[in-house]
Coordinates of C-alpha atoms in Angstrom, one line a residue:
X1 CA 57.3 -77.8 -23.1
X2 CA 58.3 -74.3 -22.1
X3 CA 54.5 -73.3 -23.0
X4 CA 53.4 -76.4 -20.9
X5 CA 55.5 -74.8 -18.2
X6 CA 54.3 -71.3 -18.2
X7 CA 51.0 -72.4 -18.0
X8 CA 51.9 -74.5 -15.2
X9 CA 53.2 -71.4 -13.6
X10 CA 50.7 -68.9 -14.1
X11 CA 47.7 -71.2 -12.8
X12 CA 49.8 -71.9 -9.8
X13 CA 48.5 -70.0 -7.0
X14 CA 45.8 -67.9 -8.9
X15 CA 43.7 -67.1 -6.9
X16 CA 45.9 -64.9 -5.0
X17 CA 47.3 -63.9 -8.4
X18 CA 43.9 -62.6 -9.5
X19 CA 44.0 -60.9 -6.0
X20 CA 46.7 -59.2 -6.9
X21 CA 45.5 -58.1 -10.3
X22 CA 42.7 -56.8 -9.2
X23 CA 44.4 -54.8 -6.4
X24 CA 46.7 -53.3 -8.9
X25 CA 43.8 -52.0 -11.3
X26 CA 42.4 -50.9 -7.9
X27 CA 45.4 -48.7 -6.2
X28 CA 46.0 -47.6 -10.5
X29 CA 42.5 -45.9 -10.6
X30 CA 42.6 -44.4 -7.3
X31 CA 46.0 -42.6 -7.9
X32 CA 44.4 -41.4 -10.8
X33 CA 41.1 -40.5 -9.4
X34 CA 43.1 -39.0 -6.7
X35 CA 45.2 -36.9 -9.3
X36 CA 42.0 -35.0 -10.0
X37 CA 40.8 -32.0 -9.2
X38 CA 37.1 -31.0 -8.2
X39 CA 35.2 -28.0 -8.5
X40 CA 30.7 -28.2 -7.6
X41 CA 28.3 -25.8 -9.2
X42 CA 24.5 -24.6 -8.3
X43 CA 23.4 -24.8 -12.0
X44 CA 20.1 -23.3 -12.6
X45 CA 17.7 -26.2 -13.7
X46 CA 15.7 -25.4 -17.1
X47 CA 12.0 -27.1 -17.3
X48 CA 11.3 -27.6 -20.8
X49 CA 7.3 -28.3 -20.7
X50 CA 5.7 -27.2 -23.8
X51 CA 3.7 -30.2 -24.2
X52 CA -0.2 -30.7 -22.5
X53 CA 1.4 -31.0 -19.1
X54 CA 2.8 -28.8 -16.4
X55 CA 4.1 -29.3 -13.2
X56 CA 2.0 -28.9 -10.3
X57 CA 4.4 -29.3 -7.5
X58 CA 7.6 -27.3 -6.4
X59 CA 10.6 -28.0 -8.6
X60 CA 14.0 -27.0 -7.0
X61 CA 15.0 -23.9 -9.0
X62 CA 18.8 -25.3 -8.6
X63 CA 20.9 -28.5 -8.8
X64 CA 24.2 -29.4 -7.7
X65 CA 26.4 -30.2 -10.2
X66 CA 30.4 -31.8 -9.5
X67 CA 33.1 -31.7 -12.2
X68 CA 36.4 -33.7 -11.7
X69 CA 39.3 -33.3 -14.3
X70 CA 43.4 -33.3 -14.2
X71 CA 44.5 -29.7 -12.1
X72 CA 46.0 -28.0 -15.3
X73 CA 42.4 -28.0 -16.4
X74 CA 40.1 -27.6 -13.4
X75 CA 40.7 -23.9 -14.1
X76 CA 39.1 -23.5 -17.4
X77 CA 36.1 -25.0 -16.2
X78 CA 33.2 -22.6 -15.2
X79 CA 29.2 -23.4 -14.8
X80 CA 28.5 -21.2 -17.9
X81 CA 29.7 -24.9 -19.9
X82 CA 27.1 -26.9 -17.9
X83 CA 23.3 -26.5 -18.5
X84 CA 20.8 -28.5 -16.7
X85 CA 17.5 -29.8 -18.3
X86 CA 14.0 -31.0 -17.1
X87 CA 12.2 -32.9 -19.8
X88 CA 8.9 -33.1 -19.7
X89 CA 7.7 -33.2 -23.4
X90 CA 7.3 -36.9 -23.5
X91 CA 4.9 -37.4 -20.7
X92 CA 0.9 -37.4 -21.5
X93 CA -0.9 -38.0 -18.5
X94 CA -1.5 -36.5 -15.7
X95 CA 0.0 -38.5 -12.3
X96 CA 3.5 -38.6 -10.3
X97 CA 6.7 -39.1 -12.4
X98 CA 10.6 -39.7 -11.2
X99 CA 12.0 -37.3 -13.7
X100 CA 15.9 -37.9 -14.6
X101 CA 17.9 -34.7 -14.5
X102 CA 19.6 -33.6 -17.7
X103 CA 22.9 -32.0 -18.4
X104 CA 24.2 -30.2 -21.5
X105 CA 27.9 -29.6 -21.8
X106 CA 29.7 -26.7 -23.7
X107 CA 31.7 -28.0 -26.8
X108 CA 35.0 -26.6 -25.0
X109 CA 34.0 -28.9 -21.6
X110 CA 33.5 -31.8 -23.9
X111 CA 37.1 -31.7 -25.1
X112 CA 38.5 -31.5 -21.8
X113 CA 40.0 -35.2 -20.7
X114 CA 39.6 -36.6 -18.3
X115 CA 36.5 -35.4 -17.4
X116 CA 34.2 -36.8 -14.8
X117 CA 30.9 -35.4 -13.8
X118 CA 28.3 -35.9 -11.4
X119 CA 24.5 -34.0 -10.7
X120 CA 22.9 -34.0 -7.4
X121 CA 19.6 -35.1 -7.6
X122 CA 20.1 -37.4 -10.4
X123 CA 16.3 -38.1 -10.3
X124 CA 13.3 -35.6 -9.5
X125 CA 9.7 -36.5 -8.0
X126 CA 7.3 -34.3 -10.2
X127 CA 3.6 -33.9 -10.4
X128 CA 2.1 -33.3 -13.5
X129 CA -1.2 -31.9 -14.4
X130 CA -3.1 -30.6 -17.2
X131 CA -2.3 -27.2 -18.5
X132 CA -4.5 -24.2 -19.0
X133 CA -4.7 -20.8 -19.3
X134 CA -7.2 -17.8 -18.0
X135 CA -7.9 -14.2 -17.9
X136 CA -8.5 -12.8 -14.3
X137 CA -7.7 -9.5 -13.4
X138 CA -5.0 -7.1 -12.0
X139 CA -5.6 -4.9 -9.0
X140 CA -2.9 -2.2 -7.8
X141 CA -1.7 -2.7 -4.5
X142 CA -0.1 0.4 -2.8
X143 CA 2.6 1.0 0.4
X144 CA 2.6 4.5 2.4
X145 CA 0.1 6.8 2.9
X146 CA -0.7 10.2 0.6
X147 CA -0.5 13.7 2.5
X148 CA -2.7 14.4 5.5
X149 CA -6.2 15.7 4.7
X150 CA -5.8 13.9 1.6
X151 CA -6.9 10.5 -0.1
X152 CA -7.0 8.1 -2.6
X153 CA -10.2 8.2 -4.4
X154 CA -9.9 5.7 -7.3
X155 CA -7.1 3.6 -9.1
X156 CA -6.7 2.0 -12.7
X157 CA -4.3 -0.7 -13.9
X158 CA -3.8 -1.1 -17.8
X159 CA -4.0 -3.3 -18.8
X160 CA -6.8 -4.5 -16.4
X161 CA -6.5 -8.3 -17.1
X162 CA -3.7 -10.4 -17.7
X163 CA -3.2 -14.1 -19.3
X164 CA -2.0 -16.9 -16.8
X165 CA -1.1 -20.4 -17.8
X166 CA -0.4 -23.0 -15.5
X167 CA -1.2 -26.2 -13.9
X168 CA -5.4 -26.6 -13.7
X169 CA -5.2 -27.1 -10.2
X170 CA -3.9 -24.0 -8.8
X171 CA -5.4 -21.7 -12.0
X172 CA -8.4 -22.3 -11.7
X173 CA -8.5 -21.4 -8.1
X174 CA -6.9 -17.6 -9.0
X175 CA -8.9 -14.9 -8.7
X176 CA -7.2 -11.9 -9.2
X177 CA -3.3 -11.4 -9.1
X178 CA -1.6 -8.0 -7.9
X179 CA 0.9 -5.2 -9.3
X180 CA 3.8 -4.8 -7.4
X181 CA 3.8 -2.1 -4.7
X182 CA 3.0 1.9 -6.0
X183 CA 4.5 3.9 -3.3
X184 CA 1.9 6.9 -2.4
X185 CA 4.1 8.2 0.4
X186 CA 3.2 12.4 0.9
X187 CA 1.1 12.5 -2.3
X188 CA -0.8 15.2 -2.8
X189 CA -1.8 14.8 -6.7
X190 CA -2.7 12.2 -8.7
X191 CA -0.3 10.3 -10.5
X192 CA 0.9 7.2 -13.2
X193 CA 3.6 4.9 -12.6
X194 CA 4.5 1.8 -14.8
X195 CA 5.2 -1.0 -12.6
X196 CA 5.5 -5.1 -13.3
X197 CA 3.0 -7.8 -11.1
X198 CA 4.1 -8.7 -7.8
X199 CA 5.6 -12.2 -7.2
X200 CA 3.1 -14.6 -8.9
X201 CA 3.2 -19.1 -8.0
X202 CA 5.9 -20.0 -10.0
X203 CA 3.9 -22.6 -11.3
X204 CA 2.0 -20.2 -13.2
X205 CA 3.7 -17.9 -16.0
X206 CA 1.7 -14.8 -16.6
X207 CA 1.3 -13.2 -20.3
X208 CA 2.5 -10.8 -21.5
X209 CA 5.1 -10.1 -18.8
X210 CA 5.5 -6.3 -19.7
X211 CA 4.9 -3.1 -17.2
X212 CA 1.0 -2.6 -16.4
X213 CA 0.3 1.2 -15.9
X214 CA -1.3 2.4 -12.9
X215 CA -3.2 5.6 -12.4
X216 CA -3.7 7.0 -8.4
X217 CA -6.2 9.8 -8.3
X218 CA -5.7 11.7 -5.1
X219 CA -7.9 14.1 -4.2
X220 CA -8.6 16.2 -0.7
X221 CA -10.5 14.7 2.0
X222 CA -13.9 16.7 3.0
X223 CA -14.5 17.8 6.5
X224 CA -16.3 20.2 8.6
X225 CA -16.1 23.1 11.3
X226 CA -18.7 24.1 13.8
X227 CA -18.8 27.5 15.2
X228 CA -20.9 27.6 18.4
X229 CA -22.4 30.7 20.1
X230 CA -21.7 33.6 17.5
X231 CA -23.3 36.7 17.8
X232 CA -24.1 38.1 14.1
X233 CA -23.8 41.8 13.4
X234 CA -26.4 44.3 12.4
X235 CA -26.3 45.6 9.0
X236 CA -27.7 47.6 6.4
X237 CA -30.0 49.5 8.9
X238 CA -30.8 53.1 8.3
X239 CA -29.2 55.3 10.6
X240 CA -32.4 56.6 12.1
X241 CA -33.9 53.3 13.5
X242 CA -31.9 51.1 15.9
X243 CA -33.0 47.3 17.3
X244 CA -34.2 47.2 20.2
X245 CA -34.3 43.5 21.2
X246 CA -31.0 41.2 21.8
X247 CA -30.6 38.7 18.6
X248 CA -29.8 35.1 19.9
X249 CA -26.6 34.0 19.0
X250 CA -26.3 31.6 16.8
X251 CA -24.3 27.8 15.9
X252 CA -23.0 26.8 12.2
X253 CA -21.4 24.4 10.3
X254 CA -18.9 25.0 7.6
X255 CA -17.7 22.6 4.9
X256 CA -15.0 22.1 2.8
X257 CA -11.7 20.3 2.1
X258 CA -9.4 19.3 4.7
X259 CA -6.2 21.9 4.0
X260 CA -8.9 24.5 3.1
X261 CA -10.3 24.0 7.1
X262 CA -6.9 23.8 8.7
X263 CA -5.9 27.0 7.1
X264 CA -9.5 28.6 7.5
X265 CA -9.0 32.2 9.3
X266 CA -11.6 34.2 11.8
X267 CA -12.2 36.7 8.8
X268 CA -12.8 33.8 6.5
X269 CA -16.1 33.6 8.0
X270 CA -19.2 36.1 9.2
X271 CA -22.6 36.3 10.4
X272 CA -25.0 39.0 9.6
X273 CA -28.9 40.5 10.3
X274 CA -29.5 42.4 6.7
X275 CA -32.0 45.2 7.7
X276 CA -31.9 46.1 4.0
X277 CA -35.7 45.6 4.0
X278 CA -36.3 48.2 7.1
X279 CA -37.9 51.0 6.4
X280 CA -40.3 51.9 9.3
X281 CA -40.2 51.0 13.1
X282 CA -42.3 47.5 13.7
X283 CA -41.1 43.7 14.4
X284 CA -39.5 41.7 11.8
X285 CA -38.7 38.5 10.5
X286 CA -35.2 39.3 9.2
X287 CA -33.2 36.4 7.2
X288 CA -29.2 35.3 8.8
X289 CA -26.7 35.9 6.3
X290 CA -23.8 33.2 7.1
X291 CA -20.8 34.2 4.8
X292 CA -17.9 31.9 4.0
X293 CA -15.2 32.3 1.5
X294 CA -15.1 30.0 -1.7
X295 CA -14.5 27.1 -1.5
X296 CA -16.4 26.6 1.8
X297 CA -19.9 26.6 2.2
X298 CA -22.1 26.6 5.2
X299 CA -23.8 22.8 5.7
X300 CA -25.7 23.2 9.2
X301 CA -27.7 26.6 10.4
X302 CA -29.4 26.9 13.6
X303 CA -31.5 29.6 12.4
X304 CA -32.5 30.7 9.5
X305 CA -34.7 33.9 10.6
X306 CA -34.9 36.3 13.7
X307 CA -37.3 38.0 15.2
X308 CA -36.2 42.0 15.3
X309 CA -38.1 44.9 17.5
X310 CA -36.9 48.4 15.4
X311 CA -37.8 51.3 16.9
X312 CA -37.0 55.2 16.2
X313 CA -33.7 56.1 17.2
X314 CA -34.9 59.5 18.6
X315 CA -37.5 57.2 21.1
X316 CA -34.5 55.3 22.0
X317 CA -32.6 58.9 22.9
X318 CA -36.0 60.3 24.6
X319 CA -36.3 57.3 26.6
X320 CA -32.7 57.6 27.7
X321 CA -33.3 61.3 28.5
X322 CA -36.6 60.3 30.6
X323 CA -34.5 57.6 32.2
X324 CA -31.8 59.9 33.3
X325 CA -34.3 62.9 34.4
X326 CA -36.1 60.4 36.1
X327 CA -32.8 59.3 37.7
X328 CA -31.8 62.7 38.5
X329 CA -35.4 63.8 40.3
X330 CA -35.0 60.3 42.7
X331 CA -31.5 61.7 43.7
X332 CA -32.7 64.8 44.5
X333 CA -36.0 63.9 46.5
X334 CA -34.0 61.4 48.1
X335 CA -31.2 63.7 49.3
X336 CA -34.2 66.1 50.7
X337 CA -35.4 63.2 53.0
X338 CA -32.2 62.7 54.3
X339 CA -31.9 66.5 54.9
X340 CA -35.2 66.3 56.6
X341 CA -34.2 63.2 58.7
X342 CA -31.2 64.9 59.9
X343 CA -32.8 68.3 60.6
X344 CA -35.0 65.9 62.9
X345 CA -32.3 64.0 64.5
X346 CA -30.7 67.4 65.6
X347 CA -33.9 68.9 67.1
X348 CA -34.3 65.3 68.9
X349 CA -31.0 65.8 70.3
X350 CA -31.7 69.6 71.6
X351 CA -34.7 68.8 73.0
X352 CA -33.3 66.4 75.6

């Protein structure tokens, strides 16, 4: 009867008992929910894809991952606990797969209780293709530029090709990848600098990943000076003949390095007749002599030859003499016609 009677009493009114019930398990969990603490990580996510397939699209590099436990322990737990995992392994074909996101938890997290946790995105929308490796090869890529009057005449990277494997898709469209930047600023010499490649797809991992060396030659630049309208000097002439005719003046190009040009000085340079080969008056075809100091050298002439009237230096002094007599004689006749002219002018003037 009593049994009769509590059944009786619990099925009366139960639906708003069950109400109840359920509101009580309800407000019970969220006080205990609400007695949690919460603490959200960027976790860095982990691809493991050592099968036949890679992925061909971009894959977030981090996920969000939310850890809820009592406020004594929230302390104690740190991202170092929490790995996060992309598994591709069991995928064989090439096409478009929701990937679930995996988590590993540190043995010490695992003990904590309770613990609830949570990734943000659960699921990831990957693109898989067929993996593949190639050689292409590395080319140095420089910033700044080497000293004035200088440049960069050849480069070497070793080693000069490098392994990449990756998705099909975007390795076989590679054609060369680059070092990262060898900074020439002011140089003047060559040089060797170990460096690593510049930022490569991340899709594709190149091998090895060690330094590549990379050799800048520098060397000076080459240039050129012209000198217009120089007279040369007359040398090597016996002291008993002189020239009798002007020498054109002549127009040359010099050659040379850049720094050896900007530092070139008026002594640096000459222009000479050699009347070595003179040994009796006449006209000669006499050779110009350009000299330049090593390491210049003269690239343009305008003349090779000149044309050069020597005479007797006594002639030359006898025909000076003659000139000057002559010079002398004109005076004086010219001063007696004068004398003459005045003599008459004065008799003119008596007269009348």
């Amino acid at each position: 009867m009593n049994i009769k009677k509590l059944i009786e009493k619990i099925s009366d009114n139960w639906a708003a008992k069950i109400i109840c019930f359920a509101l009580a398990i309800f407000i019970y969990i969220f006080h205990q929910v609400a007695l949690l603490d919460k603490k959200t990580f960027s976790v860095p996510l982990k691809v493991e894809s050592e099968g036949l397939l890679t992925p061909s699209s971009q894959i977030p590099p981090y996920v969000k991952v939310s850890v809820r436990t009592k406020s004594d322990s929230i302390s104690a737990v740190s991202s170092a606990g929490i790995k996060a995992y992309l598994y591709l392994e069991e995928y064989t074909e090439p096409g478009i797969y929701s990937v679930p996101v995996s988590l590993k938890l540190s043995s010490d997290l695992m003990l904590v209780e309770p613990l609830e946790i949570s990734v943000k995105p659960e699921i990831l929308r990957v693109e898989l293709d067929e993996k593949i490796q190639k050689y292409i090869p590395v080319e140095p890529s420089v910033s700044g530029e080497v000293e004035k009057g200088y440049k960069i005449s050849a480069m070497e990277v070793v080693p000069s090709t490098v392994k990449v494997v990756g998705p099909s898709r975007i390795v076989n469209k590679m054609k060369r990848v680059y070092t990262a930047k060898v900074n020439v600023k002011g140089a003047a010499t060559g040089f060797m600098q170990e460096v690593s490649l510049d930022d490569v797809n991340h899709l594709v991992k190149p091998l090895p990943e060690s330094a590549f060396k990379v050799t800048v030659v520098v060397e000076p630049e080459q240039g050129e000076m012209k000198f217009e309208n120089v007279m040369p000097s007359i040398v090597n002439l016996n002291p008993l003949f002189l020239v009798e005719n002007t020498v054109p003046a002549v127009t040359f190009t010099v050659g040379g390095t850049v720094p050896v040009l900007d530092k070139i000085k008026p002594d640096d340079v000459s222009v000479c007749i050699d009347c070595i080969s003179v040994e009796a008056p006449g006209v000669y075809e006499l050779p110009v002599v350009y000299s330049v100091q090593p390491p210049l050298s003269v690239t343009e002439k305008s003349l090779e030859t000149v044309s050069v009237t020597v005479i007797e230096a006594s002639v030359m002094q006898e025909e000076t003499e003659a000139e000057e007599d002559g010079s002398s004689e004109a005076e004086a006749e010219g001063e007696g016609v004068k004398e003459m002219e005045d003599a008459a002018a004065e008799l003119h003037e008596e007269r009348r």
